[in-house]
Coordinates of C-alpha atoms in Angstrom, one line a residue:
M28 CA 45.9 49.2 122.3
G29 CA 45.3 53.0 122.0
K30 CA 43.4 55.0 124.3
G31 CA 39.8 54.5 123.5
T32 CA 40.2 53.4 120.2
D33 CA 41.1 49.6 119.0
K34 CA 44.3 50.6 117.0
L35 CA 47.1 48.2 117.4
Y36 CA 49.9 51.4 118.1
I37 CA 50.2 54.7 120.1
T38 CA 50.3 57.8 118.6
H39 CA 53.1 60.7 119.4
S40 CA 50.2 63.0 120.9
E41 CA 49.3 59.9 123.3
W42 CA 52.6 59.2 124.4
A43 CA 53.7 63.0 125.1
S44 CA 50.4 63.4 126.7
E45 CA 50.7 63.8 130.8
D46 CA 48.9 60.1 131.6
A47 CA 51.2 58.3 129.3
Y48 CA 52.3 55.3 130.5
S49 CA 56.1 53.5 130.1
A50 CA 56.9 50.1 131.4
S51 CA 60.3 51.1 132.6
A52 CA 59.4 54.6 133.7
G53 CA 55.8 54.1 135.0
S54 CA 53.2 56.8 134.6
G55 CA 53.4 60.3 133.9
V56 CA 56.6 60.0 131.4
S57 CA 56.3 63.4 130.1
K58 CA 56.2 64.9 133.4
N59 CA 59.9 63.6 134.0
K60 CA 60.9 64.5 131.0
A61 CA 59.6 68.5 131.7
N62 CA 61.8 68.6 134.7
G63 CA 64.9 70.6 134.2
T64 CA 63.7 71.5 130.6
S65 CA 64.3 75.4 131.4
F66 CA 67.6 75.1 132.5
K67 CA 69.7 77.4 130.1
R68 CA 73.7 77.7 130.8
L69 CA 75.4 81.1 130.6
P70 CA 79.1 80.8 129.1
F71 CA 81.7 81.6 131.1
N72 CA 82.8 84.7 128.6
F73 CA 79.1 86.3 128.5
C74 CA 78.0 89.1 130.9
A75 CA 74.9 87.8 133.5
V76 CA 73.2 91.2 133.0
S77 CA 73.4 91.7 129.3
L78 CA 73.8 88.1 128.5
Q79 CA 76.3 89.1 125.8
P80 CA 80.3 88.5 125.3
F81 CA 82.0 90.9 127.8
F82 CA 84.6 93.1 126.9
H83 CA 85.7 95.0 130.4
P84 CA 84.7 92.1 132.7
V85 CA 84.4 92.4 136.4
C86 CA 82.8 90.2 138.9
T87 CA 81.3 90.2 142.4
D88 CA 82.8 87.9 145.3
D89 CA 80.8 84.7 144.5
G90 CA 82.1 84.6 141.2
T91 CA 79.4 86.1 139.0
I92 CA 80.9 87.9 136.2
F93 CA 79.9 91.1 134.6
D94 CA 80.4 93.6 131.8
L95 CA 81.3 96.9 133.6
T96 CA 79.5 98.8 131.2
N97 CA 76.3 97.1 131.6
I98 CA 76.6 96.9 135.8
L99 CA 77.0 100.0 136.3
P100 CA 73.9 101.8 135.2
W101 CA 71.8 98.7 137.0
L102 CA 73.9 99.8 140.3
K103 CA 73.0 103.0 139.6
K104 CA 69.3 102.3 138.9
H105 CA 68.6 99.4 141.4
G106 CA 71.5 99.1 143.7
T107 CA 71.3 95.4 143.8
N108 CA 72.9 92.2 142.3
P109 CA 70.8 91.2 139.4
V110 CA 71.6 87.6 140.0
T111 CA 71.2 87.3 143.8
G112 CA 69.1 90.4 144.6
K113 CA 71.5 91.1 147.6
P114 CA 72.6 94.7 147.9
L115 CA 75.5 95.5 145.7
K116 CA 78.1 98.6 145.6
S117 CA 80.2 99.3 142.6
N118 CA 83.3 99.7 144.7
E119 CA 82.7 95.9 145.6
L120 CA 83.3 94.7 141.9
I121 CA 86.7 92.9 141.4
K122 CA 88.5 93.8 137.7
L123 CA 89.4 90.5 135.9
N124 CA 92.3 90.3 133.9
F125 CA 92.0 87.7 131.3
A126 CA 94.9 86.3 129.0
K127 CA 94.4 85.9 125.6
N128 CA 96.4 84.0 122.4
D129 CA 97.0 85.3 119.2
E130 CA 93.8 84.1 118.0
G131 CA 91.8 86.3 120.6
E132 CA 90.8 83.3 122.7
Y133 CA 90.7 83.3 126.3
V134 CA 93.7 81.1 127.8
D135 CA 95.3 80.2 131.2
P136 CA 98.6 82.7 131.2
V137 CA 100.6 79.6 132.4
T138 CA 99.8 76.6 130.6
Y139 CA 98.0 78.7 127.8
K140 CA 95.4 76.3 127.8
V141 CA 92.5 77.8 126.2
F142 CA 89.1 78.0 127.9
T143 CA 86.1 76.4 127.3
D144 CA 82.8 76.0 129.2
N145 CA 84.1 72.9 130.5
T146 CA 87.3 74.4 132.1
H147 CA 87.1 75.2 135.9
I148 CA 88.2 78.6 135.8
V149 CA 89.4 80.6 139.0
A150 CA 90.2 84.0 139.9
V151 CA 92.5 85.7 142.5
K152 CA 90.6 88.2 144.5
S153 CA 93.6 90.3 145.4
T154 CA 95.2 91.0 141.5
G155 CA 92.1 89.8 139.5
N156 CA 94.2 87.4 137.4
V157 CA 92.3 84.2 136.2
F158 CA 93.6 80.9 136.0
A159 CA 92.6 77.3 135.4
W160 CA 91.9 75.5 138.8
D161 CA 94.6 72.7 137.3
T162 CA 97.1 75.8 137.3
V163 CA 96.5 76.7 140.6
E164 CA 95.9 73.4 142.4
R165 CA 99.2 72.1 141.1
L166 CA 101.6 75.4 141.5
N167 CA 99.8 77.1 144.3
V168 CA 97.4 74.4 146.6
K169 CA 99.6 71.4 146.5
A170 CA 103.1 73.3 146.5
K171 CA 101.4 75.8 149.3
M172 CA 103.2 78.7 147.3
W173 CA 100.8 81.2 147.9
R174 CA 101.5 83.9 145.2
D175 CA 100.2 85.1 142.0
L176 CA 101.8 83.4 139.3
V177 CA 101.7 86.0 137.2
S178 CA 102.3 89.3 139.2
D179 CA 104.0 87.5 142.2
E180 CA 101.6 89.1 144.6
E181 CA 101.0 87.0 148.0
F182 CA 97.1 85.9 148.4
T183 CA 95.7 83.6 150.9
R184 CA 93.2 80.1 150.1
K185 CA 90.0 82.7 150.8
D186 CA 90.9 84.8 147.7
I187 CA 90.3 82.3 145.4
I188 CA 87.1 83.1 143.9
T189 CA 85.4 80.4 141.2
L190 CA 84.2 81.9 138.3
Q191 CA 82.8 78.5 136.4
D192 CA 83.0 75.1 137.8
P193 CA 81.7 72.2 135.6
Q194 CA 80.5 70.3 138.5
N195 CA 78.2 73.1 139.5
L196 CA 76.2 74.1 136.6
E197 CA 73.1 75.5 138.6
A198 CA 75.4 78.7 139.4
R199 CA 75.5 79.6 135.6
D200 CA 71.8 78.7 135.1
L201 CA 69.6 81.4 133.4
S202 CA 66.4 80.4 134.6
S203 CA 67.9 80.9 138.3
F204 CA 68.7 84.7 138.0
K205 CA 66.4 86.9 139.8
Y206 CA 65.8 89.5 137.2
V207 CA 65.2 86.9 134.6
K208 CA 62.5 85.5 137.2
E209 CA 60.9 88.5 137.9
G210 CA 61.2 89.7 134.1
V211 CA 62.9 92.8 134.8
S212 CA 64.3 94.6 132.0
T213 CA 68.1 95.4 132.1
L214 CA 68.3 98.0 129.3
T215 CA 68.7 101.5 129.7
D216 CA 65.9 104.4 128.9
E217 CA 68.2 105.1 125.6
Q218 CA 68.5 100.9 124.8
E219 CA 64.6 100.5 125.4
Q220 CA 63.9 103.4 123.1
A221 CA 66.4 102.0 120.0
R222 CA 64.9 98.9 120.8
N223 CA 61.2 100.2 120.2
D224 CA 62.3 102.3 117.2
P225 CA 61.6 100.1 114.1
S226 CA 63.8 102.3 111.7
R227 CA 66.6 101.2 113.6
N228 CA 66.1 97.3 113.4
V229 CA 66.0 97.4 109.6
N230 CA 68.8 97.2 107.3
T231 CA 68.6 100.2 104.8
A232 CA 71.6 99.2 102.7
T233 CA 69.3 96.3 101.4
L234 CA 66.2 98.1 100.9
G235 CA 67.1 100.1 97.5
N236 CA 64.5 102.8 96.8
A237 CA 62.6 101.7 100.0
A238 CA 65.0 103.1 102.2
K239 CA 64.4 106.7 100.5
I240 CA 61.0 106.1 102.1
L241 CA 61.8 105.6 105.2
K242 CA 64.5 108.1 105.7
A243 CA 62.0 110.4 104.4
K244 CA 59.3 109.4 106.8
E245 CA 62.0 109.2 109.9
A246 CA 63.0 112.8 109.1
V247 CA 59.0 114.0 109.2
A248 CA 58.6 112.2 112.5
L249 CA 62.0 113.8 114.0
A250 CA 60.8 117.2 112.6
R251 CA 57.7 117.0 114.1
Q252 CA 59.2 115.8 117.4
Q253 CA 61.4 119.1 117.2
R254 CA 58.2 121.0 116.6
E255 CA 56.4 119.9 119.3
A256 CA 59.1 120.6 121.7
T257 CA 60.0 124.3 120.2
K258 CA 56.2 124.5 119.6
D259 CA 57.5 126.1 116.5
P260 CA 55.6 125.5 113.3
N261 CA 57.9 126.8 110.8
S262 CA 60.9 124.5 111.5
S263 CA 62.5 123.0 108.8
L264 CA 63.3 119.8 107.6
S265 CA 66.6 120.4 106.1
K266 CA 68.3 119.6 109.7
P267 CA 66.8 116.7 110.7
T268 CA 67.6 114.9 107.3
K269 CA 71.4 116.2 107.3
T270 CA 71.3 114.0 111.0
F271 CA 69.9 111.2 110.1
V272 CA 72.3 110.7 106.5
R273 CA 75.0 111.7 108.9
E274 CA 73.9 108.5 111.4
S275 CA 73.4 105.8 108.4
T276 CA 76.9 107.2 107.1
S277 CA 78.6 106.1 110.5
S278 CA 76.5 102.9 110.5
K279 CA 77.9 101.8 106.7
S280 CA 81.8 102.5 108.3
D281 CA 81.1 100.3 111.3
N282 CA 80.6 97.0 109.0
P283 CA 83.5 97.6 106.4
T284 CA 84.0 95.1 104.2
K285 CA 86.8 93.1 104.6
S286 CA 89.4 93.1 101.4
I287 CA 90.5 89.7 100.2
P288 CA 94.5 89.3 100.1
Y289 CA 96.6 89.3 96.8
N290 CA 97.8 85.9 97.9
A291 CA 94.9 84.0 99.3
A292 CA 94.4 80.7 98.1
Q293 CA 91.3 79.1 96.6
Y294 CA 90.8 76.8 100.0
T295 CA 90.2 77.9 103.7
T296 CA 92.2 77.2 106.4
G297 CA 90.2 74.1 107.4
K298 CA 90.1 75.5 111.0
A299 CA 86.4 74.7 110.9
A300 CA 86.4 71.2 109.7
A301 CA 88.5 70.2 112.1
S302 CA 87.0 71.8 115.0
L303 CA 83.7 70.5 113.4
T304 CA 85.0 67.1 113.5
S305 CA 87.5 67.0 116.9
T306 CA 86.5 67.6 120.2
G307 CA 89.9 68.4 121.2
L308 CA 90.1 71.8 119.0
T309 CA 88.3 75.0 120.1
P310 CA 85.1 75.7 117.8
Y311 CA 85.9 77.8 114.7
T312 CA 83.0 79.0 112.6
S313 CA 84.8 81.3 110.3
G314 CA 85.7 80.4 106.5
E315 CA 88.6 82.6 105.7
R316 CA 90.9 81.6 103.0
A317 CA 94.5 80.3 103.8
I318 CA 97.2 83.1 103.1
L319 CA 100.0 81.5 100.6
T320 CA 103.6 82.3 101.1
D321 CA 105.7 84.2 98.6
E322 CA 107.0 81.2 96.8
E323 CA 103.4 79.3 96.9
Y324 CA 102.1 82.2 95.2
M325 CA 104.9 82.5 92.7
L326 CA 104.6 78.7 91.8
K327 CA 101.2 78.8 90.4
P328 CA 101.1 78.2 86.9
K329 CA 100.3 81.0 84.4
R330 CA 101.6 83.4 86.9
V331 CA 104.9 84.3 86.2
K332 CA 105.3 84.3 82.4
Q333 CA 108.7 86.0 81.7
K334 CA 111.3 83.5 80.5
G335 CA 114.6 83.0 82.2
Y336 CA 117.7 81.8 80.8
A337 CA 121.1 79.7 82.0
R338 CA 124.0 79.0 80.8
I339 CA 125.3 75.0 81.5
Q340 CA 129.3 75.3 81.3
T341 CA 130.8 71.8 80.6
N342 CA 134.4 70.6 79.5
F343 CA 133.1 70.4 75.8
G344 CA 131.3 73.9 75.8
D345 CA 128.8 75.8 76.7
L346 CA 124.9 75.5 76.6
T347 CA 122.4 78.2 76.8
L348 CA 118.9 77.2 78.3
E349 CA 115.6 79.0 78.0
L350 CA 113.5 78.2 81.0
L351 CA 109.8 77.8 80.7
P352 CA 108.2 78.9 84.2
E353 CA 105.0 79.7 82.7
F354 CA 103.4 75.9 82.9
A355 CA 106.5 74.5 84.7
P356 CA 107.0 77.1 87.3
R357 CA 108.2 74.4 90.3
A358 CA 110.6 72.5 88.4
V359 CA 112.3 75.9 86.8
W360 CA 112.3 77.0 90.8
N361 CA 113.7 74.0 91.4
F362 CA 116.9 74.5 88.7
I363 CA 117.5 77.9 89.6
Q364 CA 117.7 77.5 93.3
L365 CA 119.9 74.4 92.9
A366 CA 122.4 76.2 90.5
K367 CA 122.5 79.4 93.1
R368 CA 123.6 76.9 95.6
D369 CA 126.3 75.4 93.3
Y370 CA 124.7 72.2 93.2
Y371 CA 125.6 71.2 90.1
K372 CA 128.9 72.3 90.2
D373 CA 131.4 69.5 89.0
V374 CA 128.5 67.3 88.7
I375 CA 128.7 64.8 85.6
F376 CA 126.4 63.6 82.6
H377 CA 126.3 59.9 83.9
R378 CA 124.0 58.6 81.0
N379 CA 124.4 59.3 77.2
I380 CA 122.4 57.7 74.3
R381 CA 123.3 58.8 70.7
H382 CA 120.1 59.8 68.7
F383 CA 118.3 60.0 71.8
M384 CA 119.1 62.1 75.0
I385 CA 122.0 63.2 77.4
Q386 CA 121.0 63.1 81.5
G387 CA 122.5 64.4 84.6
G388 CA 121.9 66.2 87.7
D389 CA 123.2 63.8 90.0
P390 CA 126.4 64.7 92.5
T391 CA 126.8 60.8 93.1
G392 CA 126.8 60.1 89.8
T393 CA 125.1 56.7 89.7
G394 CA 121.8 57.9 88.4
K395 CA 120.2 57.0 91.7
G396 CA 120.8 60.3 93.9
G397 CA 119.9 63.8 93.8
Q398 CA 117.4 65.5 95.9
S399 CA 115.5 68.8 95.2
C400 CA 115.5 72.2 96.7
W401 CA 113.0 71.3 99.4
D402 CA 115.0 68.0 99.8
K403 CA 112.0 66.1 99.1
N404 CA 110.2 64.7 95.4
F405 CA 107.9 67.3 93.9
K406 CA 105.1 66.8 91.8
D407 CA 105.2 66.6 87.6
E408 CA 103.9 69.6 85.9
F409 CA 102.1 68.2 82.4
D410 CA 99.5 71.6 82.0
G411 CA 100.4 73.7 78.8
P412 CA 101.7 73.4 75.1
N413 CA 105.2 72.2 75.6
V414 CA 106.0 68.7 74.2
H415 CA 109.2 66.9 73.0
G416 CA 109.0 67.9 69.5
E417 CA 112.6 69.2 68.7
R418 CA 116.1 69.0 69.7
G419 CA 117.2 70.6 72.9
V420 CA 114.4 69.9 75.2
V421 CA 115.4 70.1 78.6
S422 CA 113.0 67.6 80.9
M423 CA 112.9 66.8 84.5
A424 CA 114.2 62.9 84.7
N425 CA 112.2 60.8 87.6
K426 CA 111.2 57.0 88.4
G427 CA 107.7 57.3 88.0
P428 CA 104.6 60.2 88.6
G429 CA 105.6 62.5 91.1
T430 CA 109.3 61.7 91.9
N431 CA 111.1 64.8 90.3
S432 CA 114.8 65.8 92.2
S433 CA 117.7 67.2 90.7
Q434 CA 118.4 65.2 87.3
F435 CA 117.1 66.1 84.1
F436 CA 118.0 65.4 80.5
I437 CA 118.1 67.0 77.1
T438 CA 117.1 65.4 74.0
Y439 CA 118.8 64.7 70.8
R440 CA 115.7 64.3 68.6
P441 CA 112.0 64.4 68.8
A442 CA 110.5 62.0 71.7
K443 CA 106.8 62.3 71.7
H444 CA 106.1 59.1 73.9
L445 CA 108.0 61.0 76.7
D446 CA 105.0 63.5 76.4
R447 CA 103.0 63.9 80.1
K448 CA 105.6 61.5 81.6
H449 CA 108.2 64.0 82.4
T450 CA 108.2 68.1 83.1
I451 CA 109.5 70.2 80.1
F452 CA 110.8 73.2 81.6
G453 CA 113.3 74.5 79.5
K454 CA 115.2 74.2 76.0
V455 CA 118.6 74.7 74.3
V456 CA 118.8 78.1 72.6
G457 CA 122.1 78.5 72.3
G458 CA 125.3 76.1 71.8
M459 CA 124.1 73.4 69.1
D460 CA 127.5 72.6 68.1
T461 CA 128.2 72.0 71.9
L462 CA 125.3 69.6 72.0
D463 CA 126.3 67.6 68.6
R464 CA 129.8 67.0 70.2
L465 CA 128.1 65.6 73.5
E466 CA 126.2 63.2 71.4
N467 CA 129.4 62.2 69.5
V468 CA 131.2 61.3 72.9
P469 CA 131.6 57.5 72.8
V470 CA 129.6 55.4 75.8
Q471 CA 129.9 52.0 77.3
E472 CA 127.2 49.7 75.2
S473 CA 125.9 48.3 78.7
D474 CA 125.2 51.1 80.6
K475 CA 125.5 54.2 78.2
R476 CA 128.1 55.5 80.2
P477 CA 130.4 58.2 79.0
L478 CA 134.1 56.9 78.3
E479 CA 135.4 60.4 78.9
E480 CA 133.4 62.1 81.8
I481 CA 131.1 65.0 80.7
V482 CA 131.5 67.7 83.2
M483 CA 129.3 70.5 84.4
E484 CA 132.0 72.7 85.6
E485 CA 129.2 75.6 86.7
V486 CA 125.4 76.3 86.1
V487 CA 125.1 80.4 85.6
V488 CA 121.5 81.6 85.9
F489 CA 122.0 85.5 84.6
V490 CA 118.1 85.9 84.1
D491 CA 115.9 84.9 87.0
P492 CA 112.1 85.0 85.9
F493 CA 111.2 85.2 89.5
E494 CA 113.4 87.6 91.0
E495 CA 111.9 89.9 88.4
F496 CA 108.4 89.1 89.1
Q497 CA 109.1 90.5 92.9
K498 CA 110.8 93.3 91.2
E499 CA 108.0 94.2 88.9
K500 CA 105.3 93.4 92.0
R501 CA 107.3 95.3 94.5
E502 CA 107.4 98.5 91.9
R503 CA 103.4 98.2 91.6
D504 CA 102.5 97.7 95.3
T505 CA 104.9 100.9 95.7
D506 CA 102.8 102.9 93.0
E507 CA 99.6 102.1 94.5
Q508 CA 100.7 103.3 98.1
E509 CA 102.0 106.6 96.7
K510 CA 98.6 106.8 94.9
E511 CA 96.8 106.4 98.3
M512 CA 98.9 108.4 100.0
V513 CA 98.2 111.1 97.1
K514 CA 94.7 110.2 97.6
K515 CA 94.5 110.7 101.3
M516 CA 96.2 114.4 100.5
G517 CA 93.4 115.2 98.4
G518 CA 94.5 113.8 94.9
T519 CA 96.3 115.4 92.4
E520 CA 96.2 119.1 90.8
D521 CA 93.8 118.0 88.2
D522 CA 91.5 116.2 90.7
R523 CA 91.2 119.3 92.5
T524 CA 90.2 121.1 89.6
T525 CA 86.7 120.5 87.8
W526 CA 86.4 120.6 84.3
T527 CA 85.6 124.2 83.8
G528 CA 88.5 125.1 85.6
K529 CA 87.4 126.0 89.0
R530 CA 89.4 124.4 92.4
I531 CA 87.7 121.9 94.4
R532 CA 88.3 122.8 98.1
G533 CA 89.3 120.1 101.0
D534 CA 85.7 120.0 102.0
G535 CA 84.8 119.2 98.6
T536 CA 83.0 122.3 98.1
V537 CA 84.1 124.4 94.5
E538 CA 85.6 128.1 94.8
K539 CA 83.2 130.4 93.3
E540 CA 84.4 133.9 93.8
G541 CA 88.3 134.6 92.7
A542 CA 88.6 131.5 90.3
T543 CA 91.0 132.0 87.8
G544 CA 89.6 129.4 85.3
G545 CA 87.1 128.3 83.2
V546 CA 84.8 130.1 80.6
G547 CA 84.1 132.9 82.6
K548 CA 87.4 134.2 82.7
Y549 CA 87.3 134.8 78.8
L550 CA 83.8 136.8 79.4
K551 CA 85.6 138.6 82.2
A552 CA 88.6 139.7 80.0
A553 CA 86.1 140.6 77.3
K554 CA 84.6 142.8 79.5
Q555 CA 87.8 144.1 80.8
T556 CA 88.8 144.6 76.9
D557 CA 85.6 146.8 76.3
K558 CA 86.2 149.2 79.2
K559 CA 89.8 149.5 78.4
E560 CA 88.8 150.6 74.8
V561 CA 85.8 152.6 76.0
K562 CA 88.5 154.6 78.0
G563 CA 90.6 155.0 75.5
L564 CA 88.0 156.1 73.3
V565 CA 87.4 158.8 75.9
E566 CA 91.1 159.9 76.1
D567 CA 91.0 160.2 72.4
E568 CA 87.9 162.2 72.2
I569 CA 89.5 164.8 74.7
L570 CA 93.1 164.9 73.3
E571 CA 91.3 165.9 70.0
E572 CA 88.4 167.8 71.1
W573 CA 89.4 171.1 69.4
E574 CA 89.8 169.7 66.0
M575 CA 87.7 170.2 62.9
S576 CA 86.1 167.1 61.5
E577 CA 85.2 167.1 57.7
E578 CA 81.4 167.2 57.4
P579 CA 80.6 163.7 55.5
V580 CA 79.6 164.1 51.9
R581 CA 76.0 163.9 51.5
K582 CA 74.6 161.9 48.5
K583 CA 73.0 163.8 45.7
F584 CA 69.4 163.0 44.4
K585 CA 68.3 163.5 40.9
A586 CA 65.9 166.2 40.3
G587 CA 62.5 165.5 38.9
G588 CA 60.5 162.1 39.1
G589 CA 62.3 160.2 36.1
G590 CA 64.7 158.9 38.7
G591 CA 62.2 156.4 40.1
G592 CA 61.6 158.7 43.2
F593 CA 58.4 160.4 45.3
G594 CA 59.7 164.2 43.7
N595 CA 59.5 167.4 45.6
F596 CA 56.0 168.1 47.5
D597 CA 56.4 171.9 48.3
S598 CA 53.6 172.7 45.5
W599 CA 51.5 170.6 48.1

């Protein structure tokens, strides 16, 4: 079966050869497949000269799009259309006005439909506004209303320029461009020089110590070029080094690191995954994090640790509650928001079981109603050390997992069997005598409903932990902004002074002359003191010039050699 062999199969190289044969396609299968393989489509938002996304789009009468900064050097050098090779002047270019949405995507200015590589895009020659062909056909051509949909200027059918037609892909075929066929470079002399310079194509920030070697080599090469140009063998290397350092600093500033916001979530926006799995969405490649609202940011466990306090005023007395938002922030937030809306006002405790608990929070009074502050049930919060281990624990009542609403209950005794079934969000810290009176209220045996109504006359929140958290955060933000402003202004007085007491100027240099601080001031002070003392002595000598000074007393020596001296040598 194989070519010239007795193999019972055909290899890949035999199948891909020029003389391969197929029962359906006949001979020359690989030749048929080769047709059209050189087709490369240029996206609609790319310049036809630089083959890069445009920022200042212009077009010709035939709909070829260029970037103004790239086509002008070409016209100055060649004076022709780089795609067709026909003569072209700069005044023949038409400025295009593309509309963008909030995400920076090119859209139709009327329907706000996002432009893709499969959109039929046209432009009006007289105004330069860019539309989708569907919009122009429906509102201009069929309606015979020849006015620009954005500027309301008149135009004719001949003024419509097709920029992209999905049915005519040959117009965007890179392989058909004249300068691509001829291999003509579209780069300027400066761009060619930058491309041929190997040091510009290396990211020195990731090289470590090797970057210093490259900097030194470039500085030496630059100095050599300057020396050859000026024919001065004694030119210094300091200037090229400074120039390179300045360029490297600017290159670093062009790519600043994007700081993560304080309220960034641990998950992404999901746009990349959605655009990958759906053809109806615009492709999105960024994996940026989702941004939480202030409420979502606060309602994370262990974020708000300050405790809150509220008071339930009943017709039997007051109960003071301590709210625990550290491990149950959603339940505490729900209780506080409902209390501020007077949701619990005049609501009864509809269930009272002696030695167990008392339950309320349902405006209907049946135990089957109630809504949360979000108008929907919210999930349980079981993380943390809180348990039903004492009298006066406040927990959320529910109908099962994740069905918390507005009803809550207060325990009369430890109830360990309720742990991890009901969310604990507070406890009674005041009014235990009121809790005793509530427990002793007689109830119906059938449904444990109190015979005498126990009414929550009002629920007052006098310490809101979330407001305190927001207040502290605002203060921290204000302090950080003030520090940033001080830093931009040059820092505080201590920041502008060295440890020796010398003052630092705005450009970073240190004052040398006229400094008043540091160790040197003591030396100068000492010199000045010595000069004053010497001057004082001279004046004293002048004043006492005519006074007779007493002759100092001479030491008496013993005569003879018994004194331990050498004696008198006059006789020698």
